[in-house]
Short mmCIF file of N, CA, C and O in Angstrom, two decimals:
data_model
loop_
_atom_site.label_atom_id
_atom_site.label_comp_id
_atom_site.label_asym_id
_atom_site.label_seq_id
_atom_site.Cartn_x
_atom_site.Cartn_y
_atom_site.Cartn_z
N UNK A 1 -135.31 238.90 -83.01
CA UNK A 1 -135.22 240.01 -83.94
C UNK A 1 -136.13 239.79 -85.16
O UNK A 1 -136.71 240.71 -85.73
N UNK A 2 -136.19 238.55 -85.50
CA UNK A 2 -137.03 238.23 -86.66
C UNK A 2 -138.73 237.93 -86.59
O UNK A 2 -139.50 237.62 -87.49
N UNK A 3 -138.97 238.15 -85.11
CA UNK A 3 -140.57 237.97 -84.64
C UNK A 3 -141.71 238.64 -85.31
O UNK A 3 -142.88 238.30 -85.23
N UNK A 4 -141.22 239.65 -85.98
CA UNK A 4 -142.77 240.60 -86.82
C UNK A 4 -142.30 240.26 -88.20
O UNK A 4 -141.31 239.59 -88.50
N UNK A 5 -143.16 240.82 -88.98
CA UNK A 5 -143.18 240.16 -90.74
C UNK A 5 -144.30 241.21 -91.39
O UNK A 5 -145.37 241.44 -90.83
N UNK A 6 -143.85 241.88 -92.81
CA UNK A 6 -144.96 242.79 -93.54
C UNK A 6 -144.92 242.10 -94.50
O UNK A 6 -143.87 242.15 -95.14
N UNK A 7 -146.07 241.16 -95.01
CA UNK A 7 -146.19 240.58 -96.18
C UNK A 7 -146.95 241.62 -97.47
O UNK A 7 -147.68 242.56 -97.18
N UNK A 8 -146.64 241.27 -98.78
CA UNK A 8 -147.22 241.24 -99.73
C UNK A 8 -147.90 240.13 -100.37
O UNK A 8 -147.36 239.04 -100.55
N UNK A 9 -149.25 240.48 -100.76
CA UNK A 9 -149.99 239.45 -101.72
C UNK A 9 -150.52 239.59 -102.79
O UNK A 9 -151.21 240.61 -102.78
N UNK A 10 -150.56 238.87 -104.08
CA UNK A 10 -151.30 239.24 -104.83
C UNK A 10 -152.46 238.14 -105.48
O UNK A 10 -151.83 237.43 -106.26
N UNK A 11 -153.45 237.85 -105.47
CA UNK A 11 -154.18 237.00 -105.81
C UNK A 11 -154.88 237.12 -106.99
O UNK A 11 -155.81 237.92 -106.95
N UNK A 12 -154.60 236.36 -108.36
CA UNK A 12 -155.16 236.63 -109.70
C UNK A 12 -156.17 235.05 -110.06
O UNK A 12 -155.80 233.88 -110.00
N UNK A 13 -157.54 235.64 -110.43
CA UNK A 13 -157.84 234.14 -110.75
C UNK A 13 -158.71 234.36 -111.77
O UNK A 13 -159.47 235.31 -111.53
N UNK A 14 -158.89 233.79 -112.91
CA UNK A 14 -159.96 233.82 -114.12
C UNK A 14 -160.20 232.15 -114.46
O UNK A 14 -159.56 231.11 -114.29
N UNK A 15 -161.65 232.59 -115.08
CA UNK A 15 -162.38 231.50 -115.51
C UNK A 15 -162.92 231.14 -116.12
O UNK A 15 -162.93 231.97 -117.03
N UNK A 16 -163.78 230.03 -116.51
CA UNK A 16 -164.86 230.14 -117.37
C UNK A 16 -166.18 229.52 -116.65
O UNK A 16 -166.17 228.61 -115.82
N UNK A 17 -167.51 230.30 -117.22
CA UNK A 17 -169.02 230.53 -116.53
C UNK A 17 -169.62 230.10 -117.21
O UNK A 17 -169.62 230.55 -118.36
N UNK A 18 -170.69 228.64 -116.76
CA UNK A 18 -171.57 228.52 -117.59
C UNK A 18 -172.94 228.27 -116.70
O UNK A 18 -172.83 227.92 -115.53
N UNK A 19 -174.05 228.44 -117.23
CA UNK A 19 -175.18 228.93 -116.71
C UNK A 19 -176.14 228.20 -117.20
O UNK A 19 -176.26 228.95 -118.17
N UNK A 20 -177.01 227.31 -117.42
CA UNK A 20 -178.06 226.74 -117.93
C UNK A 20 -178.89 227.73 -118.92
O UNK A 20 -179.29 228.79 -118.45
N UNK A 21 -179.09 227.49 -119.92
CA UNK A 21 -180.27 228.39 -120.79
C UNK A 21 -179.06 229.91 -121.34
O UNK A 21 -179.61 230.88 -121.85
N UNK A 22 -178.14 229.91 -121.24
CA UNK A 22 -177.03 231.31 -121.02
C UNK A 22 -175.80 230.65 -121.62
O UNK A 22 -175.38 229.51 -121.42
N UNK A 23 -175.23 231.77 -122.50
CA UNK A 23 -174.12 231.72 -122.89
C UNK A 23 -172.88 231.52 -121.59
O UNK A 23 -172.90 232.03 -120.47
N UNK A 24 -171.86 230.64 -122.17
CA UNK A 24 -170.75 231.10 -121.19
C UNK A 24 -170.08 232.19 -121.19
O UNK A 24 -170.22 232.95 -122.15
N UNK A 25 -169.23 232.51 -120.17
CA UNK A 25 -168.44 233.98 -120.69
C UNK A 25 -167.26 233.54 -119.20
O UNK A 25 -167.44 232.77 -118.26
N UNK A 26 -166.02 234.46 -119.57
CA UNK A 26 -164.67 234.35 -118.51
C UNK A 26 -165.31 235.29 -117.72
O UNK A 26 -166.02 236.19 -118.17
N UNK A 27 -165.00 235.05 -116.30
CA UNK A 27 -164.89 235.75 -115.48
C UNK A 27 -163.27 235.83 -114.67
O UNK A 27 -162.29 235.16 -115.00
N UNK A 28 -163.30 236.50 -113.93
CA UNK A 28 -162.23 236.49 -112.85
C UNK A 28 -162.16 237.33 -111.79
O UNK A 28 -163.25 237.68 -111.35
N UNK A 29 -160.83 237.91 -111.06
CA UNK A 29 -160.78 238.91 -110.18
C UNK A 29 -159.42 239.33 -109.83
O UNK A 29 -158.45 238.66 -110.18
N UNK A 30 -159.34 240.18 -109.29
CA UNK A 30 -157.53 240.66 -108.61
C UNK A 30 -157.66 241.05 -107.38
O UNK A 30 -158.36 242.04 -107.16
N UNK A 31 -157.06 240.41 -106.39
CA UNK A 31 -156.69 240.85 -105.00
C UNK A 31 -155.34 241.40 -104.60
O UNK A 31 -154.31 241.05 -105.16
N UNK A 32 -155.38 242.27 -103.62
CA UNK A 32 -154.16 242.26 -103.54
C UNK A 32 -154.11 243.02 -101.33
O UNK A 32 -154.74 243.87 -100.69
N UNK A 33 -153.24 242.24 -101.11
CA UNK A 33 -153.23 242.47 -99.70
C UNK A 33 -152.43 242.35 -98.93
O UNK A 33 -151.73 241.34 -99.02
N UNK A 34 -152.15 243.32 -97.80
CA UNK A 34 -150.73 243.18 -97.44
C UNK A 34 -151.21 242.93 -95.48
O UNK A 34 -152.04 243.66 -94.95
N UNK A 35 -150.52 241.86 -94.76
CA UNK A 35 -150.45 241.34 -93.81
C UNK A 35 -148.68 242.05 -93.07
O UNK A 35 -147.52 242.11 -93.48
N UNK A 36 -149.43 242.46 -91.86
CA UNK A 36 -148.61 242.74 -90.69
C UNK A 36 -148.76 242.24 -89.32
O UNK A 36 -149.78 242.24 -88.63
N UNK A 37 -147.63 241.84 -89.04
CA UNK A 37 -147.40 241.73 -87.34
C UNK A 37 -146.61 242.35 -86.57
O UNK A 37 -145.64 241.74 -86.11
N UNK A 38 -146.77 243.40 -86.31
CA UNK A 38 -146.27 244.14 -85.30
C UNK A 38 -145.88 243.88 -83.85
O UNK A 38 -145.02 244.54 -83.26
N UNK A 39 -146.55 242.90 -83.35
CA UNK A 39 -145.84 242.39 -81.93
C UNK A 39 -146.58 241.39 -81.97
O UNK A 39 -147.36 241.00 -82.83
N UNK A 40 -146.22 240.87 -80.71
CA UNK A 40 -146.27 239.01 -80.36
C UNK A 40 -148.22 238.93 -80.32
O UNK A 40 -148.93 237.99 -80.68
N UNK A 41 -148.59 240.11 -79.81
CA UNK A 41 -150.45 239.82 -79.82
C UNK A 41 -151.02 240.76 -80.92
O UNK A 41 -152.23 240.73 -81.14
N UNK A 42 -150.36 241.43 -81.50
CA UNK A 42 -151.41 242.13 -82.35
C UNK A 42 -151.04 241.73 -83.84
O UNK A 42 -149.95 241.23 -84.11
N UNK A 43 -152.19 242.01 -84.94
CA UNK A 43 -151.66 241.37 -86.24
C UNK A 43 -152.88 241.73 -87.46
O UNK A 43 -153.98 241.29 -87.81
N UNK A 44 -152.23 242.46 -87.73
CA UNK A 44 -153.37 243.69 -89.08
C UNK A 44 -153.17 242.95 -90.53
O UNK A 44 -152.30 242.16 -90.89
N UNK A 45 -154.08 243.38 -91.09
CA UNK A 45 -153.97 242.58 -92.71
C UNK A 45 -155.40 243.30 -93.32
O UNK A 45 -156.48 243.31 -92.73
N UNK A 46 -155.15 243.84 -94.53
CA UNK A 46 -156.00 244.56 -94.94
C UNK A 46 -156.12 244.34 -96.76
O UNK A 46 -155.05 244.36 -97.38
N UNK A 47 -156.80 244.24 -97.17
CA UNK A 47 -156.71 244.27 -98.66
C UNK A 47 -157.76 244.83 -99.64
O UNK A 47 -158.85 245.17 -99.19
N UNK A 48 -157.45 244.94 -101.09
CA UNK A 48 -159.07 245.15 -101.98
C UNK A 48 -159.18 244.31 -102.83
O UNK A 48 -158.12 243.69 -102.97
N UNK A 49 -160.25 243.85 -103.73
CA UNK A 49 -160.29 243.24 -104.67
C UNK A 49 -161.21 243.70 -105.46
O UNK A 49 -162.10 244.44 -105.03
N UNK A 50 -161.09 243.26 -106.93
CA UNK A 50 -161.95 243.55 -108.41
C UNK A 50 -162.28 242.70 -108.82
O UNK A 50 -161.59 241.74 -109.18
N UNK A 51 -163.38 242.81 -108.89
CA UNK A 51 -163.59 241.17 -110.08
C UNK A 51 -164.94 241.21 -110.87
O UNK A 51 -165.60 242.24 -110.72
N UNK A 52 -165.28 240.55 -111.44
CA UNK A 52 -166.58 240.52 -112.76
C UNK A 52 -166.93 239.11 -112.58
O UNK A 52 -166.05 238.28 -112.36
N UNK A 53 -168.42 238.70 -112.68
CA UNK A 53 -168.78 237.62 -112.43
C UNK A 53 -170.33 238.23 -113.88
O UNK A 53 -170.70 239.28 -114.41
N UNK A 54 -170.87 236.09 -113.91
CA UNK A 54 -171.76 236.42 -114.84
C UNK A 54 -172.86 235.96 -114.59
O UNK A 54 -172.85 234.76 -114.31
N UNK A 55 -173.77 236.43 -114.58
CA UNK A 55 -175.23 236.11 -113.63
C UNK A 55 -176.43 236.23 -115.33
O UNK A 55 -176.35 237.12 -116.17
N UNK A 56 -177.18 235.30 -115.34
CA UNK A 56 -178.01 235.54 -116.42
C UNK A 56 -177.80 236.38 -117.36
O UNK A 56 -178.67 237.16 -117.74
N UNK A 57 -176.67 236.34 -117.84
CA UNK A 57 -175.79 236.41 -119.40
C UNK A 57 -175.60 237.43 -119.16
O UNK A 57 -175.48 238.03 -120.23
N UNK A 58 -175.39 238.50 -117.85
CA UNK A 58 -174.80 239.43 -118.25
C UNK A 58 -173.73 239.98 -116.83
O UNK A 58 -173.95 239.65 -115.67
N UNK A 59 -172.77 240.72 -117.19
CA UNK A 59 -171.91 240.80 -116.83
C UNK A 59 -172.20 241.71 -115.36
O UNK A 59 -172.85 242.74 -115.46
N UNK A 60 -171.61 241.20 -113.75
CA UNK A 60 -171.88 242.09 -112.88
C UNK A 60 -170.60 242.33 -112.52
O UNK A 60 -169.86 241.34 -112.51
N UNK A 61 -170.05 243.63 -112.16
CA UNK A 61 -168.57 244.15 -111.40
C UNK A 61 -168.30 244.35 -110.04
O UNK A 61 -168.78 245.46 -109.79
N UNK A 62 -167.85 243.95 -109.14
CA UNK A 62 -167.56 244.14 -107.68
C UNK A 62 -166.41 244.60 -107.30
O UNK A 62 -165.41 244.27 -107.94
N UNK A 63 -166.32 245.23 -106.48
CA UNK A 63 -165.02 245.89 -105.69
C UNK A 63 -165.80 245.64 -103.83
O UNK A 63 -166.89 245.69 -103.25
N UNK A 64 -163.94 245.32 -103.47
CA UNK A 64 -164.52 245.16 -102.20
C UNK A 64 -163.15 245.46 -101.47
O UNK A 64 -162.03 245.34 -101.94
N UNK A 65 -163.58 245.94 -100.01
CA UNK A 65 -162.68 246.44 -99.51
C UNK A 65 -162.18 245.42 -97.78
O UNK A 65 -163.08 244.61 -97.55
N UNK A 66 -161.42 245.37 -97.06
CA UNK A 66 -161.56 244.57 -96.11
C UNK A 66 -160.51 244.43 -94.96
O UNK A 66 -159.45 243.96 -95.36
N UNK A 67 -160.53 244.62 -94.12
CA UNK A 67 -159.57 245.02 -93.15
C UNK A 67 -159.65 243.85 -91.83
O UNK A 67 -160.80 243.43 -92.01
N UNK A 68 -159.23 243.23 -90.86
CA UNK A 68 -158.77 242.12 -90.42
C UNK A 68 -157.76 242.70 -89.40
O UNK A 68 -156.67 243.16 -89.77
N UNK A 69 -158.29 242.67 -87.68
CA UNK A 69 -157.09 242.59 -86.52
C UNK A 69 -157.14 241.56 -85.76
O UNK A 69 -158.30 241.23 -85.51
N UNK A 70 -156.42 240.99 -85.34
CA UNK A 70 -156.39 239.54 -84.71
C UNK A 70 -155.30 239.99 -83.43
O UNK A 70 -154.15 240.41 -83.60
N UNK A 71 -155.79 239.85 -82.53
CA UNK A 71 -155.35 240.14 -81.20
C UNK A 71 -155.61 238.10 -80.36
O UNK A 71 -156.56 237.32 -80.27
N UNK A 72 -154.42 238.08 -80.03
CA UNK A 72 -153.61 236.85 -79.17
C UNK A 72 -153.56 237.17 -77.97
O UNK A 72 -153.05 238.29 -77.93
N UNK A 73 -153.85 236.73 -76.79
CA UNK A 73 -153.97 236.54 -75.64
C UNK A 73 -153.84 235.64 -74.85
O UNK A 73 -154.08 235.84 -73.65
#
């Protein structure tokens, strides 16, 4: 009865960036993603994330999207 499972995730991470010749600056990001198993071979997990990173002193923004099926045989 207890064989499938719908998880929640949340993944938070910040930092600090330093760069040769360049100021430092925090970066970080937020994930968040939720994992399913629906039967004994199939198994979905999908998530998005945000985050800011720092490339030659200035600030770049990403979003990303991402989806994941894993089939057992």
């Amino acid at each position: 009865i207890y064989n499938h499972y719908f998880i929640h995730r949340l993944y938070l991470t910040a930092g600090n960036y330093k760069q040769h010749n360049y100021s430092n600056g925090l970066i970080g990001s937020l994930r968040y993603e939720q994992d399913f198993e629906f039967s004994d071979t199939h198994h979905l997990q999908w998530g998005v994330n945000v985050g800011t990173n720092l490339y030659d002193g200035e600030y770049i923004d990403n979003i990303g999207l991402d989806l994941l099926w894993i089939l057992r045989f």
